[in-house]
Amino acid sequence: RSAGFCDNRRHTFHTSSTARASGEDYYDVLGVKRDASQSDIKKAYYQLAKKYHPDANKEADAKERFIKIQEAYDTLSDETKRQTYDQFGTADPTGGMGGGAGGGFSGFGNMEDILSQMFGGGAGGGGFAGMGGRARGPGRGRGFTSVGEDIEASVTVTFMDAVRGTRANVVVTPIVKCEPCGGSGAKKGARRQTCKTCGGSGQATFAMGGFHVQQPCPACGAEGSTISRKDQCPSCDGKGRVRERKSVPVDIPPGCDNGTRIRVQGLGDAPIDGEGPAGDLHIRVRVTPSKDFRRKGADVYYDVAMPFTTAILGGSVRVPTVDGDVEVKIRPGTQPGDELRLRGKGIPRLNSGARGDQYLTLQVRLPTALSDSQRKLIEQFEADVLGRPARSESAKKDSDKNVDKESDKESDKDENGTSKGFFGRLKDDIDKLKKKNDK
């Protein structure tokens, strides 16, 4: 946004190229790197201009230093001049001095912007510099237009509210006009007094190096009049601006994600100085995670647990989506980890009628306990697959063999439990044979 001042550069001065004559590099003058952005250059310029401005700095070399800073900024802030300077070491490759006709620097034409930074805490804007407001002009005076500062807030919504869209209330404390005084800073019935500094013109003139430069009066804030302390509005202490806490309803559009920023025009700070529109309200949306779904952009991911019989034989399962439950067919022989895609069942894309997809990751759920009949069926299935007897049949045969062996061991012992030995067992066999022949 504009700083709220008319940047018509009506004060144009011509001077010899002092920085170039002294061999100083423009980048060194401003204290920036050669690849510095325009934002960095402007920031460095404002800081140095405030520091070395002759009205603010009474050192002997302040004026000369200020001129060097202004010349450096005038060149580096213009991309065309900057490219020429980077290539030839001068903004005037013809070799002419900067003060020639049409040349030189017009930096003093931007003096109002500098002075607005230097005197922004004057009668019009004092007291709000630490509250986020842009004190971009010296006053709320006649014909002066400014723009309020943007403010930020955050709101937390649930996963499903972010998907479907909702309306939420956001609490903010913007700077607003004081209602009792209407933003004038004077209590009801009080009269303003003509400013003694500017004589009511709203403009102050100061001399610098033989030149006369006009600036908005820092005493009255370019209004041409002031308010005595006894006549100041008690609600705002004569500032005309106060902070107001209020709840603002904000529409959260469908498809918002964590970190989405929403701009609401005109709900920011009112301009501290001058008359103009309020800034904007920027809202950062925070979304709480879902217990069921995972999100990647406009796509949704969900894990489906199903019985192993469904994975083997096929069937259908009911799964949730952001629009409600749906039936999904499972093909026979589905493997654990297989993925299905439900087209158009994802999240609406911001500023678009399209929607993402939902992806289902299939997980096979195995039983932890089996009944006897279930176990026999599974063992039979295993036997068919592996081509060998079922586990239960093999176990029965092994059990019968063990019983026979135990019987043989018992017959090898006498009535006292002592092993009969070879001859004892031979005798028993002969006795058995005799009995058989007798029969």
XYZ file of N, CA, C and O in Angstrom, residues 181-310:
520
model
N -15.334 11.000 20.442
C -14.856 12.220 19.778
C -14.903 12.107 18.262
O -14.531 13.055 17.550
N -15.353 10.958 17.745
C -15.432 10.787 16.299
C -14.088 10.750 15.609
O -13.990 11.003 14.408
N -13.040 10.485 16.384
C -11.692 10.418 15.813
C -10.963 11.742 15.799
O -9.816 11.817 15.349
N -11.598 12.796 16.306
C -10.941 14.120 16.280
C -9.931 14.281 17.398
O -9.001 15.085 17.303
N -10.099 13.549 18.486
C -9.205 13.679 19.630
C -9.646 14.723 20.635
O -9.057 14.840 21.711
N -10.694 15.500 20.310
C -11.176 16.563 21.203
C -12.472 16.131 21.881
O -13.320 15.478 21.267
N -12.593 16.481 23.127
C -13.823 16.140 23.832
C -14.968 17.011 23.330
O -14.758 18.048 22.688
N -16.173 16.577 23.631
C -17.353 17.247 23.116
C -17.406 18.707 23.570
O -17.228 19.017 24.751
N -17.627 19.607 22.614
C -17.734 21.030 22.917
C -16.411 21.771 22.914
O -16.387 23.002 23.004
N -15.306 21.041 22.828
C -13.985 21.690 22.853
C -13.670 22.292 21.487
O -14.137 21.816 20.453
N -12.864 23.341 21.507
C -12.479 24.005 20.266
C -10.987 23.808 20.034
O -10.180 23.845 20.955
N -10.650 23.609 18.796
C -9.242 23.453 18.429
C -8.598 24.825 18.299
O -9.264 25.817 17.966
N -7.317 24.863 18.537
C -6.565 26.122 18.487
C -5.613 26.096 17.299
O -5.078 25.052 16.938
N -5.423 27.274 16.709
C -4.504 27.376 15.572
C -3.096 26.987 16.014
O -2.607 27.421 17.057
N -2.461 26.173 15.193
C -1.103 25.700 15.513
C -0.133 26.872 15.476
O -0.076 27.624 14.489
N 0.643 27.023 16.545
C 1.601 28.125 16.628
C 2.846 27.852 15.790
O 3.558 28.789 15.417
N 3.110 26.600 15.493
C 4.316 26.265 14.740
C 4.174 26.609 13.265
O 5.068 27.192 12.658
N 3.038 26.235 12.673
C 2.852 26.446 11.231
C 1.892 27.586 10.933
O 1.631 27.889 9.753
N 1.300 28.162 11.973
C 0.382 29.267 11.770
C -0.924 28.856 11.128
O -1.597 29.682 10.506
N -1.252 27.570 11.203
C -2.508 27.085 10.655
C -2.406 26.540 9.250
O -3.394 26.053 8.695
N -1.207 26.591 8.640
C -1.062 26.112 7.261
C -0.962 24.586 7.199
O -1.229 23.984 6.151
N -0.556 24.002 8.278
C -0.360 22.552 8.280
C 0.962 22.129 7.692
O 1.289 20.932 7.672
N 1.750 23.071 7.201
C 3.045 22.776 6.601
C 4.130 23.562 7.321
O 3.956 24.744 7.627
N 5.236 22.891 7.585
C 6.385 23.542 8.215
C 7.516 23.596 7.198
O 7.684 22.681 6.390
N 8.267 24.686 7.210
C 9.373 24.867 6.267
C 10.688 24.903 7.030
O 10.791 25.553 8.072
N 11.656 24.164 6.540
C 12.977 24.214 7.174
C 14.029 24.379 6.088
O 13.821 24.016 4.925
N 15.155 24.958 6.464
C 16.240 25.230 5.525
C 17.299 24.149 5.652
O 17.633 23.697 6.748
N 17.844 23.728 4.493
C 18.896 22.739 4.496
C 19.835 23.037 3.349
O 19.469 22.880 2.179
N 21.020 23.489 3.690
C 22.026 23.756 2.669
C 21.600 24.786 1.653
O 21.912 24.676 0.477
N 20.882 25.780 2.085
C 20.439 26.824 1.165
C 19.112 26.533 0.497
O 18.592 27.362 -0.241
N 18.571 25.354 0.747
C 17.277 25.001 0.168
C 16.210 25.083 1.241
O 16.475 24.858 2.415
N 15.010 25.341 0.809
C 13.869 25.361 1.714
C 12.948 24.194 1.364
O 12.501 24.071 0.223
N 12.708 23.370 2.343
C 11.907 22.170 2.126
C 10.684 22.225 3.030
O 10.784 22.540 4.212
N 9.537 21.903 2.452
C 8.307 21.875 3.219
C 7.983 20.452 3.651
O 8.251 19.502 2.927
N 7.418 20.353 4.818
C 6.994 19.060 5.338
C 5.700 19.261 6.125
O 5.409 20.368 6.576
N 4.910 18.219 6.279
C 3.743 18.351 7.154
C 4.189 18.734 8.555
O 5.174 18.192 9.087
N 3.499 19.656 9.142
C 3.901 20.185 10.443
C 3.908 19.079 11.497
O 2.879 18.420 11.719
N 5.031 18.843 12.150
C 5.094 17.790 13.162
C 4.355 18.165 14.453
O 4.015 17.295 15.242
N 4.086 19.438 14.656
C 3.435 19.855 15.903
C 1.939 19.595 15.880
O 1.350 19.151 16.868
N 1.309 19.842 14.727
C -0.149 19.667 14.640
C -0.553 18.502 13.768
O -1.745 18.236 13.590
N 0.450 17.834 13.194
C 0.134 16.710 12.336
C -0.520 17.137 11.040
O -1.408 16.445 10.532
N -0.127 18.266 10.507
C -0.611 18.800 9.223
C -2.063 19.247 9.279
O -2.666 19.517 8.248
N -2.627 19.325 10.479
C -4.023 19.741 10.591
C -4.180 21.249 10.672
O -5.253 21.780 10.419
N -3.126 21.921 11.060
C -3.196 23.378 11.194
C -3.760 23.823 12.523
O -3.834 25.023 12.797
N -4.172 22.856 13.344
C -4.721 23.193 14.660
C -4.337 22.107 15.654
O -4.046 20.972 15.274
N -4.374 22.479 16.919
C -4.004 21.537 17.980
C -5.087 21.534 19.061
O -5.976 22.385 19.077
N -4.972 20.539 19.942
C -5.905 20.424 21.057
C -5.115 20.549 22.360
O -4.125 19.852 22.557
N -5.546 21.421 23.210
C -4.861 21.549 24.501
C -5.146 20.302 25.335
O -6.116 19.588 25.120
N -4.291 20.071 26.297
C -4.428 18.863 27.111
C -5.783 18.808 27.823
O -6.397 17.743 27.939
N -6.252 19.940 28.285
C -7.519 19.950 29.017
C -8.719 19.672 28.120
O -9.779 19.267 28.582
N -8.536 19.913 26.796
C -9.627 19.686 25.854
C -9.544 18.336 25.146
O -10.350 18.037 24.267
N -8.558 17.510 25.508
C -8.420 16.212 24.856
C -9.518 15.253 25.290
O -9.973 15.286 26.430
N -9.924 14.419 24.400
C -10.943 13.409 24.696
C -10.404 12.435 25.748
O -9.318 11.866 25.554
N -11.110 12.245 26.855
C -10.604 11.354 27.895
C -10.601 9.887 27.478
O -9.871 9.084 28.043
N -11.398 9.531 26.490
C -11.467 8.126 26.074
C -10.233 7.689 25.295
O -9.810 6.538 25.373
N -9.654 8.616 24.528
C -8.493 8.263 23.698
C -7.271 9.107 24.010
O -6.252 8.993 23.312
N -7.357 9.965 25.051
C -6.244 10.855 25.416
C -5.824 11.749 24.264
O -4.631 12.049 24.087
N -6.799 12.149 23.459
C -6.506 13.091 22.389
C -5.958 12.462 21.126
O -5.665 13.168 20.155
N -5.823 11.140 21.092
C -5.250 10.485 19.912
C -6.295 10.258 18.827
O -5.957 10.097 17.652
N -7.559 10.158 19.218
C -8.598 9.921 18.225
C -8.730 8.468 17.808
O -9.577 8.130 16.987
N -7.886 7.615 18.350
C -7.903 6.198 18.007
C -7.815 5.370 19.288
O -7.119 5.738 20.232
N -8.525 4.252 19.311
C -8.479 3.327 20.447
C -8.484 1.897 19.891
O -8.809 1.665 18.729
N -8.107 0.959 20.742
C -8.227 -0.453 20.372
C -9.579 -0.972 20.855
O -9.995 -0.690 21.971
N -10.227 -1.744 20.004
C -11.544 -2.273 20.330
C -11.540 -3.793 20.167
O -11.180 -4.318 19.113
N -11.931 -4.490 21.205
C -12.021 -5.949 21.160
C -13.397 -6.342 20.630
O -14.427 -5.902 21.154
N -13.399 -7.181 19.600
C -14.678 -7.600 19.038
C -14.549 -8.973 18.398
O -13.451 -9.423 18.056
N -15.696 -9.619 18.266
C -15.752 -10.939 17.638
C -16.260 -10.780 16.206
O -17.302 -10.172 15.971
N -15.521 -11.327 15.270
C -15.833 -11.170 13.855
C -16.202 -12.534 13.269
O -15.421 -13.487 13.365
N -17.397 -12.681 12.663
C -17.737 -13.948 11.995
C -16.979 -14.075 10.678
O -16.940 -13.137 9.880
N -16.374 -15.230 10.482
C -15.576 -15.460 9.285
C -16.029 -16.759 8.624
O -16.194 -17.778 9.292
N -16.243 -16.714 7.320
C -16.616 -17.905 6.559
C -15.360 -18.686 6.186
O -14.461 -18.156 5.515
N -15.302 -19.951 6.629
C -14.200 -20.837 6.281
C -14.632 -21.636 5.059
O -15.562 -22.442 5.134
N -14.017 -21.447 3.911
C -14.470 -22.129 2.691
C -14.158 -23.619 2.726
O -13.187 -24.043 3.378
N -14.953 -24.445 2.053
C -14.676 -25.885 2.001
C -13.310 -26.165 1.382
O -12.919 -25.519 0.404
N -12.588 -27.112 1.978
C -11.292 -27.495 1.440
C -10.114 -26.826 2.104
O -8.970 -27.041 1.698
N -10.360 -26.006 3.146
C -9.248 -25.363 3.840
C -8.322 -26.412 4.451
O -8.768 -27.450 4.937
N -7.051 -26.136 4.445
C -6.069 -27.033 5.061
C -5.355 -26.290 6.174
O -5.506 -25.067 6.320
N -4.594 -27.015 6.949
C -3.848 -26.393 8.037
C -2.860 -25.372 7.465
O -2.050 -25.692 6.600
N -2.928 -24.136 7.928
C -2.041 -23.080 7.430
C -2.657 -22.201 6.351
O -2.032 -21.219 5.931
N -3.863 -22.528 5.897
C -4.527 -21.684 4.896
C -4.762 -20.274 5.460
O -5.123 -20.118 6.620
N -4.530 -19.261 4.638
C -4.731 -17.875 5.057
C -5.949 -17.297 4.331
O -6.091 -17.448 3.116
N -6.792 -16.646 5.099
C -8.003 -16.025 4.559
C -7.915 -14.519 4.795
O -7.603 -14.071 5.901
N -8.178 -13.731 3.752
C -8.125 -12.268 3.875
C -9.540 -11.705 3.889
O -10.342 -11.997 3.007
N -9.822 -10.934 4.915
C -11.112 -10.251 5.023
C -10.845 -8.751 4.881
O -10.204 -8.144 5.740
N -11.327 -8.173 3.823
C -11.007 -6.781 3.501
C -11.697 -5.813 4.466
O -12.865 -5.986 4.815
N -10.927 -4.819 4.916
C -11.482 -3.723 5.695
C -11.701 -3.991 7.165
O -12.269 -3.149 7.864
N -11.220 -5.118 7.667
C -11.394 -5.415 9.095
C -10.098 -5.300 9.878
O -10.004 -5.795 10.999
N -9.111 -4.630 9.289
C -7.858 -4.395 9.997
C -7.902 -3.095 10.781
O -8.971 -2.596 11.148
N -6.731 -2.534 11.053
C -6.635 -1.284 11.803
C -7.107 -0.099 10.957
O -6.852 -0.040 9.749
N -7.770 0.828 11.613
C -8.050 2.114 10.971
C -6.737 2.889 10.878
O -5.826 2.678 11.678
N -6.587 3.765 9.896
C -5.340 4.539 9.810
C -5.150 5.397 11.055
O -6.081 6.053 11.521
N -3.961 5.334 11.599
C -3.669 6.133 12.792
C -3.712 7.613 12.453
O -4.184 8.438 13.232
N -3.206 7.941 11.277
C -3.173 9.334 10.847
C -3.956 9.491 9.562
O -3.907 8.651 8.671
N -4.687 10.547 9.441
C -5.402 10.833 8.213
C -6.720 10.095 8.131
O -7.129 9.348 9.012
N -7.395 10.310 7.032
C -8.671 9.669 6.774
C -8.498 8.715 5.607
O -8.001 9.086 4.549
N -8.917 7.482 5.789
C -8.765 6.497 4.733
C -9.327 5.160 5.164
O -9.843 5.005 6.272
N -9.249 4.173 4.288
C -9.820 2.860 4.597
C -8.988 2.108 5.628
O -7.779 2.330 5.766
N -9.659 1.212 6.334
C -8.961 0.348 7.284
C -8.186 -0.720 6.530
O -8.446 -1.005 5.356
N -7.212 -1.285 7.204
C -6.451 -2.376 6.608
C -7.281 -3.650 6.550
O -8.483 -3.646 6.817
N -6.629 -4.740 6.218
C -7.322 -6.014 6.074
C -7.010 -6.934 7.255
O -6.009 -6.759 7.956
N -7.875 -7.901 7.442
C -7.684 -8.927 8.468
C -7.237 -10.213 7.786
O -7.911 -10.724 6.890
N -6.082 -10.719 8.182
C -5.552 -11.969 7.643
C -5.699 -13.051 8.717
O -5.176 -12.916 9.819
N -6.411 -14.111 8.349
C -6.710 -15.179 9.306
C -5.985 -16.450 8.883
O -6.116 -16.902 7.738
N -5.227 -17.006 9.810
C -4.548 -18.285 9.563
C -5.403 -19.402 10.158
O -5.751 -19.365 11.340
N -5.737 -20.380 9.331
C -6.596 -21.483 9.752
C -5.745 -22.629 10.288
O -4.782 -23.050 9.633
N -6.100 -23.101 11.477
C -5.462 -24.292 12.045
C -6.506 -25.412 12.074
O -7.617 -25.213 12.563
N -6.139 -26.581 11.567
C -7.068 -27.708 11.462
C -6.612 -28.829 12.393
O -5.462 -29.266 12.322
N -7.504 -29.282 13.257
C -7.173 -30.392 14.144
C -7.191 -31.689 13.349
O -8.043 -31.890 12.482
N -6.259 -32.610 13.609
C -6.192 -33.858 12.842
C -7.427 -34.732 13.071
O -8.072 -34.678 14.118
N -7.743 -35.568 12.086
C -8.843 -36.522 12.191
C -8.347 -37.823 12.809
O -7.204 -38.225 12.597
N -9.200 -38.484 13.581
C -8.848 -39.772 14.164
C -8.910 -40.890 13.122
O -8.290 -41.944 13.317
N -9.653 -40.673 12.051
C -9.867 -41.731 11.059
C -9.114 -41.493 9.755
O -8.536 -42.425 9.197
N -9.123 -40.264 9.283
C -8.568 -39.979 7.968
C -7.190 -39.340 8.061
O -6.858 -38.666 9.029
N -6.423 -39.567 7.003
C -5.174 -38.828 6.790
C -5.346 -38.019 5.508
O -6.001 -38.465 4.569
N -4.729 -36.844 5.490
C -4.933 -35.948 4.358
C -3.618 -35.575 3.703
O -2.620 -35.298 4.388
N -3.617 -35.583 2.373
C -2.497 -35.076 1.584
C -3.083 -34.214 0.474
O -3.587 -34.744 -0.523
N -3.032 -32.912 0.678
C -3.659 -32.014 -0.279
C -5.160 -32.208 -0.264
O -5.809 -32.114 0.781
N -5.739 -32.516 -1.433
C -7.182 -32.742 -1.525
C -7.536 -34.226 -1.442
O -8.708 -34.583 -1.514
N -6.527 -35.101 -1.292
C -6.772 -36.543 -1.208
C -6.865 -36.997 0.239
O -6.220 -36.440 1.131
N -7.693 -38.047 0.448
C -7.927 -38.593 1.785
C -7.489 -40.055 1.793
O -7.714 -40.790 0.820
N -6.880 -40.486 2.914
C -6.415 -41.859 3.044
C -7.082 -42.502 4.265
O -7.214 -41.864 5.319
N -7.474 -43.777 4.079
C -8.165 -44.489 5.156
C -7.759 -45.956 5.127
O -7.651 -46.567 4.057
N -7.513 -46.551 6.305
C -7.146 -47.955 6.429
C -8.400 -48.784 6.672
O -9.166 -48.509 7.607
N -8.618 -49.813 5.830
C -9.782 -50.689 5.941
C -9.348 -52.041 6.494
O -8.513 -52.728 5.886
N -9.885 -52.437 7.648
C -9.618 -53.756 8.230
C -10.771 -54.688 7.890
O -11.940 -54.357 8.133
N -10.468 -55.872 7.314
C -11.516 -56.813 6.925
C -11.098 -58.225 7.301
O -9.905 -58.527 7.411
N -12.061 -59.172 7.469
C -11.733 -60.560 7.806
C -10.928 -61.214 6.687
O -11.074 -60.867 5.513
N -10.082 -62.183 7.047
C -9.263 -62.827 6.035
C -10.125 -63.612 5.047
O -9.743 -63.811 3.894
N -11.313 -64.037 5.497
C -12.209 -64.750 4.589
C -12.688 -63.845 3.465
O -12.846 -64.281 2.320
N -12.923 -62.558 3.783
C -13.340 -61.613 2.737
C -12.210 -61.384 1.752
O -12.440 -61.263 0.540
